[in-house]
Amino acid sequence: MNQSDHVPELAGAAPHGAHTAEKPAPAIIRLRAVLAAAKYHGLELDIRDFAAEPGEESPSPATLSRWLREQGAMAKGMRIRWRYLIKMTNSPPIVLMFRDGSAALMVASSPEKGVIWLRDPLKDESAEPVPVDELRLSRLWTGDVLLVKGQVGQSEAEAPITFGWFAKMVLREKKSLRDIAIASMALSILQIFPPLIVMQVIDKVVNYHSLSTLISISGIIVVFSLYEVLLGYGRQEISLILTTRVDARLSLHLFSRLVALPLEYFERQQTGNMLGRVMAIYKVRDFLTGKLMSTFLDLFTLFVILPFLFYLSSTLAWMTVATAGMIGLIVVIFTAPLSRIMDKQIAAERDRSAVLYETVAGIRTLKTLALENSRKQLWDEMTAYVVRWKLASGRMANWPQTIVKPLDMFINRGIILVGAYLAVVNPSAVGAGGLVAFMMLGGRVAAPLVGMAKLMDDYTEVMTSLGEAASVLNQPTETKALTTGMRPVIKGALSFEGVNFAYPGATTLALKDVNFDLPAGTMLGLVGRSGSGKSTITRLLQGVSRSYTGYLKLDGIDLREINLTHLRRSFGVVLQDNFLFRGTIRENITAGRPGYTIDDVIRAARMAGAEEFIERMPAGYETFIEEGSTNISGGQRQRLAIARAVITDPKLMILDEATSALDPESEALVNANLERIGKGRTMVIVSHRLSSLVNCDQICVMDRGTVVDLAPHAVLLERCEIYRTLWMQQNRHTEGRHTSKNTPDQDTSLLVEGE
């Protein structure tokens, strides 16, 4: 039943007599309610940024919560009863989910009157809310609500990755940690009983030949063993759940943090080396949920066992503790030199992994240039380096193990000899059963103390791994730019006002005092020699680099004030070397946006000149593209990239050498479509082939980071020497034939000048 039948002012109900087709879909109403709740907290969101989950006609609270958290808000979906809902008198707007898939905003409540006030999310904030009682709401409401609020301080997603950050992530699993602690306490207590039972067997059963006592003790052993097995299984199961939950949360966070890093950072880093640093963070995960936890649990066992050992024999107990302490001291002494060698080993393994990644990534170049031997030689050198430090670390680790061995043997073997001597000299000090019980428990004392000492060694290695991962993941991200800022309607007017830009670490400016204006709907060509700043302009337009000075405006708004996600989704970008993901042609053209139909895909492919080769493929648009696009040609890949860019119908398109990989026939086809593609949108086209820019409204000539001239093709040929030189170089095979006889020196001078 539609809620508008009962609450006519809610959920976008049309006025009386209005055509029902004008009413938005319930899913749109629900999204508008979420946007209104977010706006209350100062978060301007764009409904186009929302990606629906497959199979959901209307977004669920869980899906909406995920989206809001990605956008920088805090959100939580829950199911509550009316009696709790009506008590939320001082709460900000709450999104109430309706049965038909729409929603409304609860803006106030009155427990005394027994009503809440709901506002239509499609109406203005000044619209009068509608009072609704429990009976009327129960006909519409599913019981689900979505609570939204802005971020306060640094969230987990933005906080620097430190050991404390990791610890907080693990401590969030309080229930699992509590259950593990309870199970460990019970197991520690149960571990005391077997030695006690053995002592009774020796002292009572063996000495007095009591068969009835043996039967009783056997029953007790079976019961205790059963409990110990069940508790051990339960603790292992809970530990596995804890580790899995932490691993899932960590993996999601790492990927989000990694993709939020700016493109400039990736361009400066070696990919294999960077991934090796990031993956080192899982050593910290293993340490926190494995060795650290087990060591503290063993310490608890130690506190339970030690009093019992002193009860059996204080002399033997002090000898055991002293020997275990010496073992721990030896391990601590060797920790520092061993950690230094381990650092070298980790660095060597990371460098070797980088060589492997680079080799696999560039396998096509390796094969075509027959570089197998040179790469093998490099791999051999890296392997020798790894083996060298692995051998050194193994030798260093062998020293404390060798020194500790006699002490460990004394605990396992020497103590029983001392105990036997005490039993002979003073039988009242310790009996035969007590001596056996002591030996069963004595070995459990050394393990936790040695584990604590080794924990320091592991901690050093873990902190090194954490530092490696933090060097990547704690880099400044684009999170704030991706989740905040203005979201204006893009028309495509561009304005450069005194723009200067230098790449990080560069001593010269890549752009120097760039000034020009471009009305919306203009087709602009960017030309110039290599290194003149053409691609730098396109990088600034895409928000890849925001550290420029001056003003770069889009429709009168500085690009740095526009939400980065909104900006990039408003652009269509085709690069010289485009990447296609593993998947079908249709999936690559839609780029993971499920709202597009096959008709949209065909239209985009036709505009890009890709329709003809797609239809020749056996599976058509469902043809699977392999990793690295090995089953399609470079020109086909380029046309698919153009189709992927135009399917979103962007108001501003950037083509950076987009036709460079095309054969002459495909290039002519795409160039013929450029005018149709550019209709109604601003186009910025970077190309070394001036013939493809002849029909541009304006052509900007760049040289050494400055704008030399801006005019149509015909005007530039007359007044711009650089442009005329470039044109003559590229067209001398057609124009040079009839001019070379008359003015041979002119062509030569132009060629020299162009070089």
XYZ file of C-alpha atoms in Angstrom, residues 153-640:
488
model
C 37.697 14.642 14.563
C 39.750 12.057 12.746
C 37.905 8.920 11.749
C 39.482 5.488 11.614
C 39.687 5.875 7.840
C 41.768 9.074 8.101
C 43.836 8.525 11.259
C 47.544 7.733 10.799
C 48.308 4.033 10.818
C 50.230 3.330 14.022
C 50.485 0.470 16.482
C 47.823 2.185 18.595
C 45.520 2.410 15.561
C 45.919 -1.326 15.066
C 45.298 -2.044 18.733
C 42.043 -0.055 18.621
C 40.908 -2.081 15.618
C 41.507 -5.330 17.506
C 39.970 -4.024 20.753
C 36.756 -3.233 18.901
C 36.097 -6.986 19.009
C 35.408 -6.805 22.747
C 32.980 -9.692 22.848
C 35.360 -12.097 21.108
C 38.282 -10.992 23.293
C 36.181 -11.499 26.416
C 35.162 -15.011 25.352
C 38.769 -15.911 24.531
C 39.921 -14.658 27.938
C 37.234 -16.681 29.765
C 38.106 -19.838 27.814
C 41.815 -19.308 28.524
C 41.194 -18.865 32.246
C 39.217 -22.090 32.353
C 41.902 -23.945 30.396
C 44.622 -22.610 32.688
C 42.786 -23.873 35.742
C 42.111 -27.230 34.120
C 45.823 -27.635 33.372
C 46.546 -27.861 37.098
C 44.379 -30.906 37.637
C 46.239 -33.508 35.493
C 49.494 -33.148 37.529
C 47.469 -33.318 40.746
C 45.774 -36.461 39.518
C 49.109 -38.008 38.533
C 50.441 -37.174 41.977
C 47.456 -38.939 43.548
C 47.914 -41.947 41.277
C 51.523 -42.371 42.338
C 51.015 -41.603 46.022
C 47.687 -43.420 46.549
C 47.131 -45.982 43.798
C 50.680 -47.264 43.218
C 51.811 -47.179 46.829
C 48.607 -48.678 48.284
C 47.489 -50.776 45.274
C 44.000 -49.190 45.410
C 42.066 -50.234 42.306
C 38.877 -48.391 43.321
C 40.818 -45.126 43.597
C 42.271 -45.718 40.119
C 38.779 -46.160 38.674
C 37.573 -42.942 40.329
C 40.607 -41.012 39.145
C 40.175 -42.381 35.604
C 36.609 -41.045 35.500
C 37.761 -37.641 36.666
C 40.525 -37.590 34.006
C 38.011 -38.412 31.264
C 35.677 -35.592 32.374
C 38.470 -33.035 32.640
C 39.930 -34.108 29.288
C 36.540 -33.712 27.631
C 36.132 -30.211 29.048
C 39.656 -29.280 27.985
C 39.050 -30.480 24.408
C 35.758 -28.576 24.138
C 37.196 -25.378 25.620
C 40.236 -25.619 23.367
C 38.033 -25.995 20.297
C 35.842 -23.098 21.402
C 38.815 -20.799 21.990
C 40.298 -21.696 18.614
C 36.961 -21.044 16.898
C 36.546 -17.656 18.576
C 40.164 -16.733 17.768
C 39.545 -17.644 14.128
C 36.426 -15.449 14.024
C 38.341 -12.584 15.628
C 41.206 -12.886 13.155
C 38.839 -13.099 10.196
C 36.861 -10.020 11.254
C 40.013 -7.979 11.828
C 41.438 -9.189 8.526
C 38.275 -8.200 6.641
C 38.162 -4.752 8.224
C 41.869 -4.245 7.622
C 41.665 -5.321 3.968
C 38.754 -2.977 3.279
C 40.523 -0.095 4.974
C 43.846 -0.690 3.212
C 42.275 -0.747 -0.224
C 40.265 2.415 0.490
C 43.365 4.189 1.791
C 45.449 3.000 -1.157
C 43.038 4.156 -3.870
C 42.616 7.486 -2.042
C 46.302 8.312 -2.573
C 46.898 10.909 -5.288
C 48.054 9.834 -8.731
C 51.245 11.858 -8.324
C 52.389 9.535 -5.543
C 51.905 6.402 -7.648
C 53.842 7.968 -10.489
C 56.877 8.510 -8.248
C 56.929 4.991 -6.740
C 58.053 1.608 -7.985
C 54.870 -0.461 -8.003
C 56.329 -3.753 -6.765
C 58.259 -2.040 -3.979
C 55.184 -0.075 -2.893
C 52.946 -3.162 -2.815
C 55.582 -4.995 -0.795
C 55.524 -2.220 1.785
C 51.735 -2.267 1.985
C 51.503 -6.036 2.381
C 53.965 -5.876 5.284
C 51.093 -4.589 7.397
C 49.668 -8.103 7.621
C 52.649 -9.044 9.795
C 51.298 -6.581 12.337
C 47.886 -8.235 12.081
C 49.417 -11.666 12.663
C 51.391 -10.334 15.622
C 48.421 -8.739 17.364
C 45.994 -11.601 16.835
C 48.573 -14.376 17.120
C 51.830 -14.150 19.056
C 50.868 -11.223 21.280
C 47.548 -12.721 22.272
C 48.912 -16.220 22.847
C 51.810 -14.863 24.939
C 49.491 -12.916 27.242
C 47.254 -15.958 27.567
C 50.314 -18.036 28.489
C 51.245 -15.421 31.089
C 47.852 -15.887 32.687
C 48.578 -19.618 32.806
C 51.895 -18.800 34.470
C 50.197 -16.817 37.243
C 47.905 -19.776 37.886
C 50.673 -22.412 37.880
C 53.406 -20.591 39.831
C 51.604 -20.625 43.212
C 51.031 -24.352 42.819
C 54.732 -24.922 42.017
C 55.776 -23.049 45.151
C 53.273 -25.166 47.078
C 54.934 -28.357 45.790
C 58.531 -27.175 46.333
C 59.705 -23.614 46.787
C 63.347 -24.604 46.142
C 62.578 -26.198 42.773
C 60.204 -23.345 41.891
C 62.885 -20.677 42.481
C 65.392 -22.663 40.427
C 62.878 -22.930 37.561
C 62.026 -19.206 37.628
C 65.697 -18.184 37.792
C 66.665 -20.419 34.875
C 63.723 -19.190 32.773
C 64.713 -15.591 33.579
C 68.255 -16.242 32.331
C 66.832 -17.621 29.094
C 64.738 -14.479 28.652
C 67.752 -12.236 29.351
C 69.833 -13.982 26.675
C 67.047 -13.547 24.129
C 66.808 -9.809 24.970
C 70.567 -9.335 24.521
C 70.454 -10.756 21.008
C 67.301 -8.856 20.017
C 68.962 -5.651 18.763
C 71.608 -7.200 16.452
C 69.117 -9.737 15.144
C 66.538 -7.033 14.346
C 69.120 -5.028 12.376
C 69.915 -8.034 10.214
C 66.197 -8.805 9.832
C 65.647 -5.269 8.509
C 68.251 -5.933 5.818
C 66.607 -9.231 4.950
C 63.136 -7.673 4.663
C 64.471 -4.877 2.437
C 66.256 -7.412 0.212
C 63.122 -9.551 -0.135
C 61.075 -6.462 -0.993
C 63.540 -5.424 -3.711
C 63.482 -8.938 -5.153
C 59.669 -8.913 -5.188
C 59.786 -5.594 -7.039
C 61.976 -7.171 -9.747
C 59.520 -10.055 -10.080
C 56.523 -7.718 -10.363
C 58.272 -5.490 -12.891
C 59.259 -8.510 -14.981
C 55.724 -9.903 -15.086
C 54.208 -6.477 -15.782
C 56.603 -5.893 -18.667
C 56.673 -9.436 -19.986
C 55.626 -8.334 -23.476
C 58.585 -5.952 -23.767
C 60.871 -8.561 -22.203
C 59.894 -11.148 -24.813
C 59.989 -8.854 -27.821
C 63.461 -7.506 -26.927
C 64.800 -10.919 -25.785
C 65.703 -9.585 -22.348
C 65.344 -12.937 -20.561
C 69.056 -13.293 -19.800
C 69.508 -9.779 -18.450
C 66.451 -10.111 -16.205
C 67.673 -13.526 -15.038
C 70.994 -11.951 -14.139
C 69.232 -9.206 -12.158
C 67.036 -11.819 -10.435
C 70.131 -13.869 -9.567
C 71.758 -10.800 -8.016
C 68.644 -10.006 -5.977
C 68.324 -13.640 -4.874
C 71.985 -13.718 -3.820
C 71.386 -10.572 -1.779
C 68.349 -12.155 -0.091
C 70.184 -15.406 0.598
C 73.115 -13.503 2.061
C 71.001 -11.710 4.640
C 68.798 -14.728 5.300
C 71.914 -16.757 6.080
C 73.211 -13.959 8.311
C 69.928 -13.741 10.218
C 69.806 -17.522 10.595
C 73.325 -17.593 12.021
C 72.574 -14.753 14.394
C 69.379 -16.484 15.563
C 71.322 -19.721 16.064
C 73.575 -18.176 18.730
C 70.912 -17.490 21.386
C 69.245 -20.829 20.614
C 72.543 -22.619 21.239
C 73.299 -20.697 24.441
C 69.770 -21.202 25.743
C 69.749 -24.955 25.039
C 71.666 -26.033 28.204
C 69.394 -23.902 30.376
C 66.317 -25.393 28.716
C 67.727 -28.879 29.255
C 68.319 -28.077 32.915
C 64.626 -27.171 33.343
C 63.500 -30.370 31.636
C 66.122 -32.760 33.044
C 68.213 -31.127 35.746
C 65.304 -30.112 37.935
C 64.174 -33.734 38.302
C 67.678 -34.722 39.441
C 67.723 -31.952 42.021
C 64.198 -32.937 43.078
C 65.229 -36.580 43.404
C 68.167 -35.558 45.576
C 65.867 -33.509 47.804
C 63.424 -36.445 48.032
C 66.255 -38.758 49.145
C 67.817 -36.328 51.608
C 64.529 -34.974 52.986
C 61.508 -37.138 52.052
C 59.145 -34.667 53.689
C 60.257 -31.856 51.341
C 58.823 -33.423 48.181
C 57.359 -36.859 47.472
C 57.592 -38.991 44.365
C 54.125 -37.922 43.153
C 54.848 -34.267 43.878
C 58.118 -34.484 41.941
C 56.358 -35.891 38.870
C 53.621 -33.234 39.134
C 56.277 -30.532 39.390
C 57.990 -31.793 36.255
C 54.699 -31.762 34.346
C 54.054 -28.129 35.277
C 57.629 -26.831 35.392
C 58.007 -26.848 31.628
C 55.000 -24.544 31.376
C 56.822 -21.847 33.366
C 59.752 -21.383 31.012
C 57.649 -21.132 27.843
C 55.760 -17.904 28.787
C 58.919 -16.177 30.086
C 60.867 -17.087 26.968
C 57.829 -16.097 24.900
C 57.856 -12.648 26.520
C 61.517 -12.216 25.639
C 60.947 -13.378 22.069
C 57.966 -11.070 21.913
C 60.341 -8.125 22.138
C 62.215 -9.466 19.158
C 58.971 -9.950 17.237
C 57.827 -6.485 18.284
C 60.938 -4.944 16.724
C 60.297 -6.769 13.454
C 56.614 -5.840 13.540
C 57.369 -2.161 14.122
C 59.721 -2.266 11.144
C 56.952 -3.763 9.005
C 54.498 -1.177 10.336
C 56.901 1.599 9.417
C 57.204 0.205 5.889
C 53.424 0.113 5.436
C 52.916 3.507 7.076
C 55.433 5.095 4.695
C 52.868 4.420 1.958
C 49.492 4.468 3.687
C 50.141 7.582 5.798
C 50.809 9.692 2.737
C 48.360 12.601 2.289
C 45.242 11.307 0.577
C 42.564 12.866 -1.589
C 39.848 11.780 0.864
C 38.838 15.311 1.833
C 38.802 16.491 -1.769
C 36.823 13.406 -2.791
C 34.154 13.828 -0.104
C 33.822 17.599 0.335
C 33.508 20.615 -1.901
C 30.993 22.100 -4.278
C 28.990 20.033 -6.765
C 27.884 22.567 -9.382
C 26.139 21.717 -12.636
C 28.978 21.478 -15.158
C 28.570 23.421 -18.401
C 32.189 23.430 -19.594
C 33.486 27.014 -19.575
C 37.218 27.093 -18.721
C 39.374 29.973 -17.550
C 43.119 30.040 -16.810
C 44.261 33.127 -14.906
C 47.979 33.364 -14.206
C 48.380 29.618 -13.651
C 51.856 28.459 -12.634
C 52.751 24.876 -11.782
C 55.878 22.857 -11.021
C 56.132 19.119 -10.488
C 57.379 17.973 -7.056
C 61.168 18.081 -6.962
C 61.437 19.993 -10.251
C 63.572 23.132 -10.462
C 61.675 24.683 -13.387
C 58.025 25.491 -13.911
C 56.013 23.149 -16.106
C 53.457 25.937 -16.671
C 54.343 29.627 -16.610
C 51.681 32.308 -16.323
C 49.096 30.505 -18.457
C 46.128 32.720 -19.362
C 43.209 31.970 -21.679
C 39.431 31.648 -21.597
C 37.316 28.996 -23.247
C 33.525 29.326 -23.584
C 31.379 26.268 -22.955
C 30.977 24.051 -26.017
C 34.344 25.013 -27.528
C 36.635 22.467 -29.170
C 40.191 23.315 -28.125
C 43.327 21.753 -29.558
C 46.596 21.738 -27.580
C 49.790 21.530 -29.643
C 53.461 22.010 -29.025
C 56.756 20.186 -28.896
C 57.314 17.459 -26.295
C 57.585 18.911 -22.806
C 55.740 22.099 -23.685
C 53.056 21.572 -21.001
C 50.138 20.152 -22.995
C 49.539 17.096 -20.789
C 50.187 19.172 -17.676
C 47.145 21.292 -18.500
C 44.992 18.174 -18.794
C 46.334 16.921 -15.440
C 45.303 20.141 -13.752
C 41.856 19.954 -15.331
C 41.364 16.419 -13.959
C 42.425 17.477 -10.465
C 45.465 15.170 -10.532
C 47.593 18.074 -9.314
C 46.118 20.881 -7.210
C 49.300 22.600 -6.093
C 49.197 25.271 -8.785
C 49.153 28.996 -8.223
C 46.766 31.379 -9.896
C 43.194 30.473 -10.780
C 41.908 27.626 -12.905
C 38.150 28.007 -13.102
C 35.393 25.789 -14.416
C 32.185 27.725 -15.041
C 33.584 30.517 -12.870
C 34.425 28.242 -9.907
C 38.007 27.438 -8.947
C 38.696 23.743 -9.516
C 40.100 23.372 -5.993
C 36.692 24.226 -4.543
C 34.845 21.544 -6.540
C 34.312 18.057 -5.145
C 36.959 15.899 -6.798
C 34.691 12.904 -7.401
C 32.029 15.144 -8.916
C 34.655 16.845 -11.078
C 36.118 13.636 -12.461
C 32.733 12.062 -13.103
C 31.802 15.158 -15.085
C 34.791 14.620 -17.391
C 35.307 12.119 -20.143
C 39.005 11.290 -20.404
C 40.830 9.268 -23.071
C 44.573 8.882 -22.623
C 47.330 7.775 -24.962
C 47.683 4.427 -23.181
C 44.347 3.368 -21.743
C 43.826 0.496 -19.335
C 40.976 -1.972 -19.712
C 39.960 -4.232 -16.831
C 39.409 -7.963 -17.074
C 35.776 -8.395 -18.042
C 33.450 -8.113 -20.993
C 33.444 -5.290 -23.519
C 30.088 -4.182 -22.173
C 31.409 -4.045 -18.605
C 34.423 -2.000 -19.680
C 32.320 0.517 -21.595
C 29.858 0.970 -18.726
C 32.810 1.106 -16.289
C 30.893 -0.503 -13.435
C 27.878 1.813 -13.652
C 24.894 -0.514 -13.852
C 22.411 2.169 -14.866
C 23.419 2.049 -18.526
C 21.564 -0.226 -20.915
C 22.858 -2.108 -23.932
C 21.385 0.637 -26.121
C 23.602 3.185 -24.344
C 26.601 0.908 -24.855
C 25.878 0.518 -28.584
C 25.396 4.269 -28.992
C 28.753 4.984 -27.304
C 30.517 2.318 -29.361
C 29.076 3.754 -32.556
C 30.287 7.267 -31.665
C 33.781 5.916 -30.969
C 33.906 3.896 -34.198
C 34.103 0.635 -32.218
C 30.774 -0.881 -33.257
C 32.061 -2.506 -36.423
C 34.837 -4.566 -34.804
C 32.735 -5.452 -31.737
C 29.995 -6.939 -33.909
C 32.571 -9.089 -35.708
C 33.611 -10.737 -32.454
C 32.025 -14.123 -31.610
C 30.361 -12.918 -28.402
C 29.854 -9.307 -29.488
C 29.548 -6.987 -26.494
C 29.914 -9.954 -24.126
C 33.408 -10.768 -25.451
C 35.783 -11.202 -22.517
C 38.873 -9.005 -22.464
C 41.893 -10.724 -20.949
C 44.312 -9.120 -18.514
C 46.467 -6.591 -20.325
C 43.989 -6.544 -23.260
C 46.057 -9.187 -25.018
C 43.166 -10.451 -27.163
C 42.428 -7.084 -28.817
C 44.614 -4.691 -30.768
C 45.895 -1.345 -29.540
C 43.545 0.524 -31.841
C 40.552 -1.486 -30.652
C 41.493 -0.819 -27.048
C 41.705 2.901 -27.788
C 38.246 2.977 -29.376
C 36.766 1.131 -26.401
